[in-house]
Amino acid sequence: RLVNLPGPRFTKILQISVILIFFIFKNFKSSFIKLSKFSLLFICLLVYDCLSAMITKTISSLAASIIKFIIIFLFFLNAYADPVNKKYEPKEKGILALMYHRFEENKYPSTNIKIDVFQEHLNIIRENNFSFLNPKNFELEFNKVSEEKKILLTIDDAFSSFYLNAWPILKKDKIPFILFVSTEAVGNKGYMNWDEIIEISNEDFVFIGNHSHSHEYLVKYNFEKFEKDILKSVKIFEKNLGYNSKFFSYPFGEYSLEQKKYITEKFDYAFGQHSGVIDLNKDKYELPRFPINEKYGDLERFKFLINLLPIQYKVITPEEKFLEDTNNPPKLVIEFFNDQPKINKINCFSNEGGDWKNSKLNYKKDKIEVIFTEKFLPRRGRINCSMQDKDGWRWFGTQFTLN
């Protein structure tokens, strides 16, 4: 029998200390904190069942208190666990992100949009009663079912033509957007300077995103050089804006798995340049955007894409999006949810072999295997999939980068 056991005051202090320790460490991105809600609930029940007999017996009050603290601590972890066990959400309308670059720079048609066409784009969004998503609310909207479609505007590269031509329009109507900045180009001819960037960042409907330092083809970099580039951009962000952005945009939408994993350590979200609609099941470090330019920004196409809905899926393999001779073409498998309807209605097409064509699909239970018969050619291999149901057209895409 134990003697001189701690009294109620000590056990109360110990209980408060455990709770305080949890709140101190809950913001650290440890793998333990990132356990799924299911797994944490399972652990809680297991601990409780295994030790309940001990608790009911006449063991020391200190041991009983420790057991109680462990259970409370695990339930706290459960409350903050990442919801990795997601499911198909039939009411999900998604967040549709648009990607612009230049405005009224007509000698660059592949990245330019005429300003009158841009204004028409904004009018079409309003006419469809879609709301513009403030990026400051992105986390909240991303992690819940979007029963109403939202539009996220993103502008890459911080060209001066954006500041001169598009910014006055967006400022007047307070239309929210993310401006992705590559720090090396800031202040150069044709690009915004830091005074202009700081000016627009002071508005509560504007968020500045990180677009690397050099804006080079980063997949060509070895990891040390890649890391140096990102860290330099972060340092310049902190110097000029006082913070590093939570948003990152991969230059040219290109990345390797090693680079993606590094980006997850520095940012909360990352955008590519593959088309699709964001839903709560999408990988938050491979978020899709629809590129808009003179060719792909005509009004009829815009009216179509603005109404697209997401095709939800559980996971796409391979996760490695950088192709070399040994893994080109990739063995692409799209895994869906158990209760997801009509996946056999999905059609895919790709630019394998250098020309766009329908892809051969092998439909299995809750899976689609995309069978490529030719290698992808440099620089990028793209696959887009679509289907039509009672709610409209659905779409998603993915992109591979070639060595």
Coordinates of C-alpha atoms in Angstrom, one line a residue:
R1 CA 0.0 0.0 0.0
L2 CA 1.3 3.5 -0.9
V3 CA 1.5 6.1 1.7
N4 CA 1.8 9.9 1.7
L5 CA 0.0 10.2 -1.6
P6 CA -0.4 13.7 -3.1
G7 CA -3.5 15.4 -2.1
P8 CA -6.3 16.9 -4.3
R9 CA -4.4 20.2 -4.6
F10 CA -1.4 18.5 -6.2
T11 CA -3.5 16.5 -8.6
K12 CA -5.4 19.6 -9.6
I13 CA -2.1 21.4 -10.4
L14 CA -0.9 18.3 -12.3
Q15 CA -4.1 18.3 -14.4
I16 CA -3.8 22.0 -15.2
S17 CA -0.1 21.5 -16.1
V18 CA -1.0 18.7 -18.6
I19 CA -3.6 20.9 -20.3
L20 CA -1.1 23.8 -20.5
I21 CA 1.6 21.6 -22.0
F22 CA -0.9 20.5 -24.6
F23 CA -1.7 24.1 -25.7
I24 CA 1.9 25.0 -25.8
F25 CA 2.8 22.2 -28.1
K26 CA -0.4 21.9 -30.2
N27 CA 0.9 24.3 -32.9
F28 CA 3.9 22.2 -33.6
K29 CA 3.6 20.1 -36.8
S30 CA 4.4 16.8 -35.2
S31 CA 3.3 13.6 -36.9
F32 CA 1.6 12.6 -33.6
I33 CA -0.7 15.6 -33.7
K34 CA -1.5 14.8 -37.3
L35 CA -3.1 11.5 -36.5
S36 CA -6.5 11.0 -38.0
K37 CA -9.6 11.6 -35.9
F38 CA -10.5 7.9 -36.2
S39 CA -7.1 6.7 -35.0
L40 CA -7.2 9.1 -32.0
L41 CA -10.7 8.0 -31.0
F42 CA -9.5 4.4 -31.3
I43 CA -6.6 5.1 -29.0
C44 CA -8.8 6.8 -26.5
L45 CA -11.2 3.9 -26.4
L46 CA -8.4 1.4 -26.2
V47 CA -6.7 3.2 -23.3
Y48 CA -10.0 3.5 -21.5
D49 CA -11.0 -0.1 -21.9
C50 CA -7.6 -1.5 -21.0
L51 CA -7.3 0.5 -17.9
S52 CA -10.9 0.8 -16.7
A53 CA -10.5 -2.3 -14.5
M54 CA -7.4 -0.7 -12.9
I55 CA -9.3 2.5 -12.3
T56 CA -12.1 0.8 -10.5
K57 CA -9.8 -1.0 -8.2
T58 CA -8.2 0.5 -5.1
I59 CA -4.9 1.6 -6.7
S60 CA -3.2 4.8 -5.8
S61 CA -5.1 8.0 -6.4
L62 CA -2.0 9.3 -8.2
A63 CA -2.0 6.5 -10.8
A64 CA -5.7 7.0 -11.3
S65 CA -5.2 10.7 -11.9
I66 CA -2.4 10.0 -14.4
I67 CA -4.6 7.7 -16.3
K68 CA -7.4 10.3 -16.4
F69 CA -5.0 12.9 -17.6
I70 CA -3.8 10.6 -20.4
I71 CA -7.4 10.1 -21.6
I72 CA -8.2 13.8 -21.4
F73 CA -5.0 14.6 -23.3
L74 CA -5.9 12.1 -26.1
F75 CA -9.3 13.6 -26.4
F76 CA -7.7 17.1 -26.7
L77 CA -5.5 15.7 -29.5
N78 CA -8.6 14.3 -31.2
A79 CA -10.2 17.7 -31.2
Y80 CA -7.3 19.2 -33.2
A81 CA -6.5 16.2 -35.4
D82 CA -6.4 16.7 -39.1
P83 CA -9.5 15.2 -40.8
V84 CA -7.6 12.8 -43.1
N85 CA -10.4 10.3 -43.2
K86 CA -12.5 12.2 -45.7
K87 CA -15.5 11.1 -47.6
Y88 CA -17.5 11.9 -50.7
E89 CA -19.6 15.0 -50.3
P90 CA -22.4 15.1 -52.9
K91 CA -23.3 18.7 -52.1
E92 CA -19.8 20.0 -52.7
K93 CA -19.8 22.8 -55.3
G94 CA -16.2 23.7 -54.8
I95 CA -13.8 26.7 -55.1
L96 CA -12.9 27.6 -58.6
A97 CA -9.5 29.3 -58.8
L98 CA -8.6 31.5 -61.9
M99 CA -5.0 32.3 -62.8
Y100 CA -4.1 35.5 -64.6
H101 CA -0.7 37.1 -65.4
R102 CA -0.5 40.1 -67.7
F103 CA -3.2 42.7 -68.4
E104 CA -3.3 44.6 -71.7
E105 CA 0.3 43.5 -72.7
N106 CA -0.9 42.3 -76.1
K107 CA 2.5 41.2 -77.4
Y108 CA 2.4 38.3 -74.9
P109 CA -0.9 36.5 -75.8
S110 CA 0.0 33.3 -74.0
T111 CA 0.0 35.1 -70.6
N112 CA -2.1 38.2 -71.4
I113 CA -5.7 39.1 -71.1
K114 CA -7.3 42.3 -72.6
I115 CA -8.7 44.5 -69.9
D116 CA -12.1 44.7 -71.4
V117 CA -12.3 40.9 -71.5
F118 CA -11.2 40.8 -67.9
Q119 CA -14.0 43.1 -67.0
E120 CA -16.4 40.9 -68.8
H121 CA -15.1 37.9 -66.8
L122 CA -15.9 39.7 -63.6
N123 CA -19.4 40.5 -64.9
I124 CA -20.0 36.9 -65.8
I125 CA -19.1 35.8 -62.3
R126 CA -21.5 38.3 -60.8
E127 CA -24.3 37.3 -63.3
N128 CA -24.0 33.7 -62.1
N129 CA -24.3 34.9 -58.5
F130 CA -21.0 33.4 -57.6
S131 CA -19.2 35.1 -54.7
F132 CA -15.5 36.0 -54.7
L133 CA -13.5 34.2 -52.0
N134 CA -11.4 36.4 -49.7
P135 CA -8.1 34.4 -49.4
K136 CA -8.0 35.3 -45.7
N137 CA -11.0 33.0 -45.3
F138 CA -9.5 30.3 -47.5
E139 CA -8.7 27.8 -44.7
L140 CA -12.2 28.0 -43.4
E141 CA -13.8 27.5 -46.8
F142 CA -11.4 24.8 -47.8
N143 CA -12.1 22.6 -44.8
K144 CA -15.9 22.6 -45.1
V145 CA -18.5 21.5 -47.8
S146 CA -19.0 24.4 -50.2
E147 CA -22.7 24.2 -51.0
E148 CA -22.3 27.4 -53.0
K149 CA -19.6 27.9 -55.7
K150 CA -17.0 30.4 -54.8
I151 CA -14.4 32.1 -57.1
L152 CA -10.8 32.7 -56.1
L153 CA -8.8 35.1 -58.3
T154 CA -5.0 34.6 -58.4
I155 CA -2.5 36.7 -60.3
D156 CA 1.0 35.4 -60.9
D157 CA 4.3 37.3 -61.2
A158 CA 3.3 40.9 -60.1
F159 CA 3.7 42.5 -63.5
S160 CA 3.4 46.3 -63.7
S161 CA 0.5 45.8 -66.1
F162 CA -1.5 44.3 -63.3
Y163 CA -0.9 47.3 -61.0
L164 CA -1.7 49.8 -63.8
N165 CA -4.7 48.2 -65.5
A166 CA -6.4 45.5 -63.3
W167 CA -5.7 46.8 -59.8
P168 CA -7.8 50.0 -60.1
I169 CA -10.8 47.8 -61.1
L170 CA -10.3 45.3 -58.3
K171 CA -9.7 48.1 -55.8
K172 CA -12.8 50.0 -56.7
D173 CA -15.1 47.0 -56.2
K174 CA -13.0 45.5 -53.4
I175 CA -12.7 42.2 -55.3
P176 CA -10.4 39.8 -53.3
F177 CA -7.4 38.1 -54.8
I178 CA -4.0 36.5 -54.2
L179 CA -1.0 38.2 -55.9
F180 CA 1.9 35.7 -56.2
V181 CA 5.3 37.4 -56.2
S182 CA 8.7 36.1 -57.3
T183 CA 11.1 38.2 -55.2
E184 CA 14.0 38.4 -57.6
A185 CA 12.0 40.3 -60.2
V186 CA 10.5 42.9 -57.9
G187 CA 11.5 46.4 -59.0
N188 CA 12.8 45.3 -62.4
K189 CA 11.4 46.8 -65.6
G190 CA 7.9 45.5 -66.2
Y191 CA 7.4 44.4 -62.6
M192 CA 5.9 46.0 -59.5
N193 CA 8.2 47.4 -56.8
W194 CA 7.9 46.7 -53.1
D195 CA 6.1 50.0 -52.4
E196 CA 3.4 49.0 -54.8
I197 CA 3.2 45.5 -53.4
I198 CA 3.0 46.8 -49.8
E199 CA 0.3 49.4 -50.9
I200 CA -2.1 46.7 -52.1
S201 CA -1.3 44.3 -49.3
N202 CA -2.6 46.8 -46.8
E203 CA -6.1 46.2 -48.2
D204 CA -8.1 43.5 -46.2
F205 CA -9.2 41.8 -49.4
V206 CA -5.7 41.3 -50.8
F207 CA -3.2 38.5 -49.9
I208 CA 0.4 38.3 -51.2
G209 CA 1.6 34.8 -52.1
N210 CA 5.1 33.5 -52.5
H211 CA 6.1 32.4 -56.0
S212 CA 9.8 31.5 -55.3
H213 CA 12.8 33.8 -55.6
S214 CA 14.1 33.2 -59.1
H215 CA 11.0 31.8 -60.9
E216 CA 13.3 29.4 -62.8
Y217 CA 12.5 25.8 -63.8
L218 CA 13.0 24.7 -60.2
V219 CA 12.6 21.0 -61.1
K220 CA 16.0 21.3 -62.8
Y221 CA 17.6 22.4 -59.5
N222 CA 19.2 19.9 -57.1
F223 CA 17.6 20.0 -53.7
E224 CA 20.2 22.3 -52.1
K225 CA 19.8 24.9 -54.8
F226 CA 16.0 24.6 -54.6
E227 CA 16.0 25.0 -50.8
K228 CA 18.3 28.1 -51.1
D229 CA 15.9 29.7 -53.6
I230 CA 12.8 29.2 -51.4
L231 CA 14.6 30.3 -48.2
K232 CA 15.8 33.5 -50.0
S233 CA 12.2 34.3 -51.0
V234 CA 11.0 33.7 -47.5
K235 CA 13.7 36.0 -46.1
I236 CA 12.8 38.8 -48.5
F237 CA 9.1 38.4 -47.7
E238 CA 9.8 38.7 -44.0
K239 CA 12.0 41.8 -44.6
N240 CA 9.6 43.7 -46.7
L241 CA 6.2 42.5 -45.5
G242 CA 7.0 41.3 -42.0
Y243 CA 5.8 37.8 -42.7
N244 CA 6.1 34.8 -45.0
S245 CA 2.9 34.0 -47.0
K246 CA 0.8 31.0 -46.2
F247 CA 0.3 30.5 -49.9
F248 CA 2.8 29.3 -52.5
S249 CA 2.5 29.0 -56.3
Y250 CA 4.9 26.6 -58.1
P251 CA 6.6 28.4 -61.0
F252 CA 5.2 26.9 -64.2
G253 CA 3.2 24.5 -62.0
E254 CA 6.2 22.2 -61.8
Y255 CA 7.6 20.3 -58.8
S256 CA 9.0 17.0 -57.8
L257 CA 7.8 15.0 -54.8
E258 CA 10.9 16.0 -52.8
Q259 CA 10.2 19.7 -53.6
K260 CA 6.5 19.4 -52.7
K261 CA 7.4 17.8 -49.3
Y262 CA 9.7 20.7 -48.6
I263 CA 7.0 23.2 -49.5
T264 CA 4.7 21.6 -46.9
E265 CA 7.2 22.6 -44.2
K266 CA 7.1 26.3 -45.2
F267 CA 3.6 27.0 -46.4
D268 CA 0.0 26.0 -45.7
Y269 CA -1.2 25.8 -49.3
A270 CA 0.3 25.5 -52.7
F271 CA -1.2 26.0 -56.2
G272 CA -0.2 24.4 -59.5
Q273 CA -1.2 25.2 -63.0
H274 CA -3.3 22.1 -63.7
S275 CA -7.0 22.7 -64.3
G276 CA -9.8 21.7 -62.0
V277 CA -12.1 22.7 -59.2
I278 CA -10.9 22.8 -55.6
D279 CA -12.9 20.7 -53.1
L280 CA -12.3 19.7 -49.5
N281 CA -10.8 16.3 -50.6
K282 CA -8.1 17.9 -52.8
D283 CA -4.4 17.8 -51.8
K284 CA -3.8 21.2 -50.3
Y285 CA -0.3 21.3 -51.9
E286 CA -1.5 20.4 -55.4
L287 CA -4.4 22.9 -55.7
P288 CA -5.7 23.4 -59.3
R289 CA -6.3 26.6 -61.2
F290 CA -7.7 27.4 -64.6
P291 CA -5.1 29.4 -66.6
I292 CA -6.7 32.4 -68.3
N293 CA -5.1 34.1 -71.3
E294 CA -6.1 35.4 -74.7
K295 CA -6.6 31.9 -76.1
Y296 CA -8.2 30.3 -73.1
G297 CA -10.1 33.4 -71.9
D298 CA -12.7 33.9 -74.6
L299 CA -16.1 34.5 -73.2
E300 CA -17.8 31.3 -74.3
R301 CA -15.1 29.1 -72.8
F302 CA -15.1 31.3 -69.7
K303 CA -18.9 30.9 -69.3
F304 CA -18.4 27.1 -69.5
L305 CA -15.5 26.7 -67.1
I306 CA -16.9 29.1 -64.5
N307 CA -19.8 26.7 -64.0
L308 CA -17.7 23.5 -63.7
L309 CA -18.0 21.4 -60.6
P310 CA -15.3 19.3 -58.9
I311 CA -14.7 15.6 -59.5
Q312 CA -13.9 14.4 -56.1
Y313 CA -11.4 11.6 -55.5
K314 CA -9.6 10.0 -52.6
V315 CA -6.1 9.9 -54.0
I316 CA -4.1 9.9 -57.3
T317 CA -1.0 7.8 -57.8
P318 CA 1.8 8.2 -58.5
E319 CA 2.4 11.1 -56.1
E320 CA 5.7 11.8 -57.9
K321 CA 4.9 14.3 -60.7
F322 CA 8.4 14.5 -62.1
L323 CA 9.0 12.0 -64.9
E324 CA 12.2 10.5 -66.2
D325 CA 12.8 7.8 -68.8
T326 CA 12.2 5.1 -66.2
N327 CA 8.7 6.2 -65.2
N328 CA 7.4 7.8 -68.5
P329 CA 4.6 7.1 -69.2
P330 CA 3.4 6.9 -65.6
K331 CA 1.0 4.3 -64.2
L332 CA -1.8 6.6 -63.3
V333 CA -4.5 5.4 -60.9
I334 CA -7.4 7.5 -59.6
E335 CA -9.0 6.1 -56.5
F336 CA -12.6 7.2 -55.6
F337 CA -14.8 6.9 -52.6
N338 CA -16.9 3.8 -51.9
D339 CA -20.2 5.6 -52.3
Q340 CA -19.2 7.8 -55.2
P341 CA -21.7 7.4 -58.1
K342 CA -21.1 7.1 -61.8
I343 CA -17.4 7.0 -62.0
N344 CA -17.8 4.9 -65.1
K345 CA -19.1 8.0 -66.8
I346 CA -15.8 9.8 -66.5
N347 CA -13.8 10.3 -69.6
C348 CA -10.1 11.4 -69.7
F349 CA -7.9 12.9 -72.4
S350 CA -4.2 13.6 -72.4
N351 CA -1.3 15.1 -74.5
E352 CA 0.7 11.8 -74.5
G353 CA 2.8 11.5 -77.6
G354 CA 2.5 15.3 -78.2
D355 CA -1.1 15.4 -79.3
W356 CA -4.3 15.6 -77.3
K357 CA -6.3 12.4 -77.5
N358 CA -8.8 10.3 -75.5
S359 CA -7.1 8.1 -73.0
K360 CA -7.8 4.4 -72.6
L361 CA -9.5 3.8 -69.2
N362 CA -9.8 0.6 -67.2
Y363 CA -12.7 1.0 -64.8
K364 CA -12.5 -1.0 -61.6
K365 CA -14.4 -0.9 -58.3
D366 CA -13.8 2.6 -57.0
K367 CA -10.8 3.0 -59.2
I368 CA -9.9 4.1 -62.7
E369 CA -6.6 3.1 -64.3
V370 CA -5.4 5.5 -67.1
I371 CA -3.6 3.5 -69.7
F372 CA -1.1 5.5 -71.7
T373 CA 0.2 4.0 -74.9
E374 CA 2.9 6.7 -75.6
K375 CA 5.4 8.6 -73.6
F376 CA 4.8 12.2 -72.7
L377 CA 7.0 14.7 -74.5
P378 CA 8.8 17.7 -72.8
R379 CA 8.1 19.8 -70.9
R380 CA 4.7 18.9 -69.5
G381 CA 2.3 16.0 -69.6
R382 CA -1.3 16.9 -68.9
I383 CA -4.4 14.8 -68.2
N384 CA -7.9 16.2 -67.9
C385 CA -11.0 14.2 -67.0
S386 CA -14.6 15.2 -67.1
M387 CA -18.1 13.9 -66.7
Q388 CA -21.7 15.3 -66.9
D389 CA -24.4 14.5 -64.3
K390 CA -27.7 16.1 -63.3
D391 CA -25.8 19.0 -61.7
G392 CA -23.7 19.9 -64.7
W393 CA -20.2 19.3 -66.0
R394 CA -17.5 18.1 -63.6
W395 CA -13.7 18.4 -64.2
F396 CA -10.3 17.7 -62.8
G397 CA -6.8 17.6 -64.2
T398 CA -3.3 16.7 -63.2
Q399 CA 0.1 17.6 -64.6
F400 CA 3.5 15.8 -64.9
T401 CA 6.8 17.5 -65.6
L402 CA 9.5 15.9 -67.7
N403 CA 13.2 15.8 -67.2

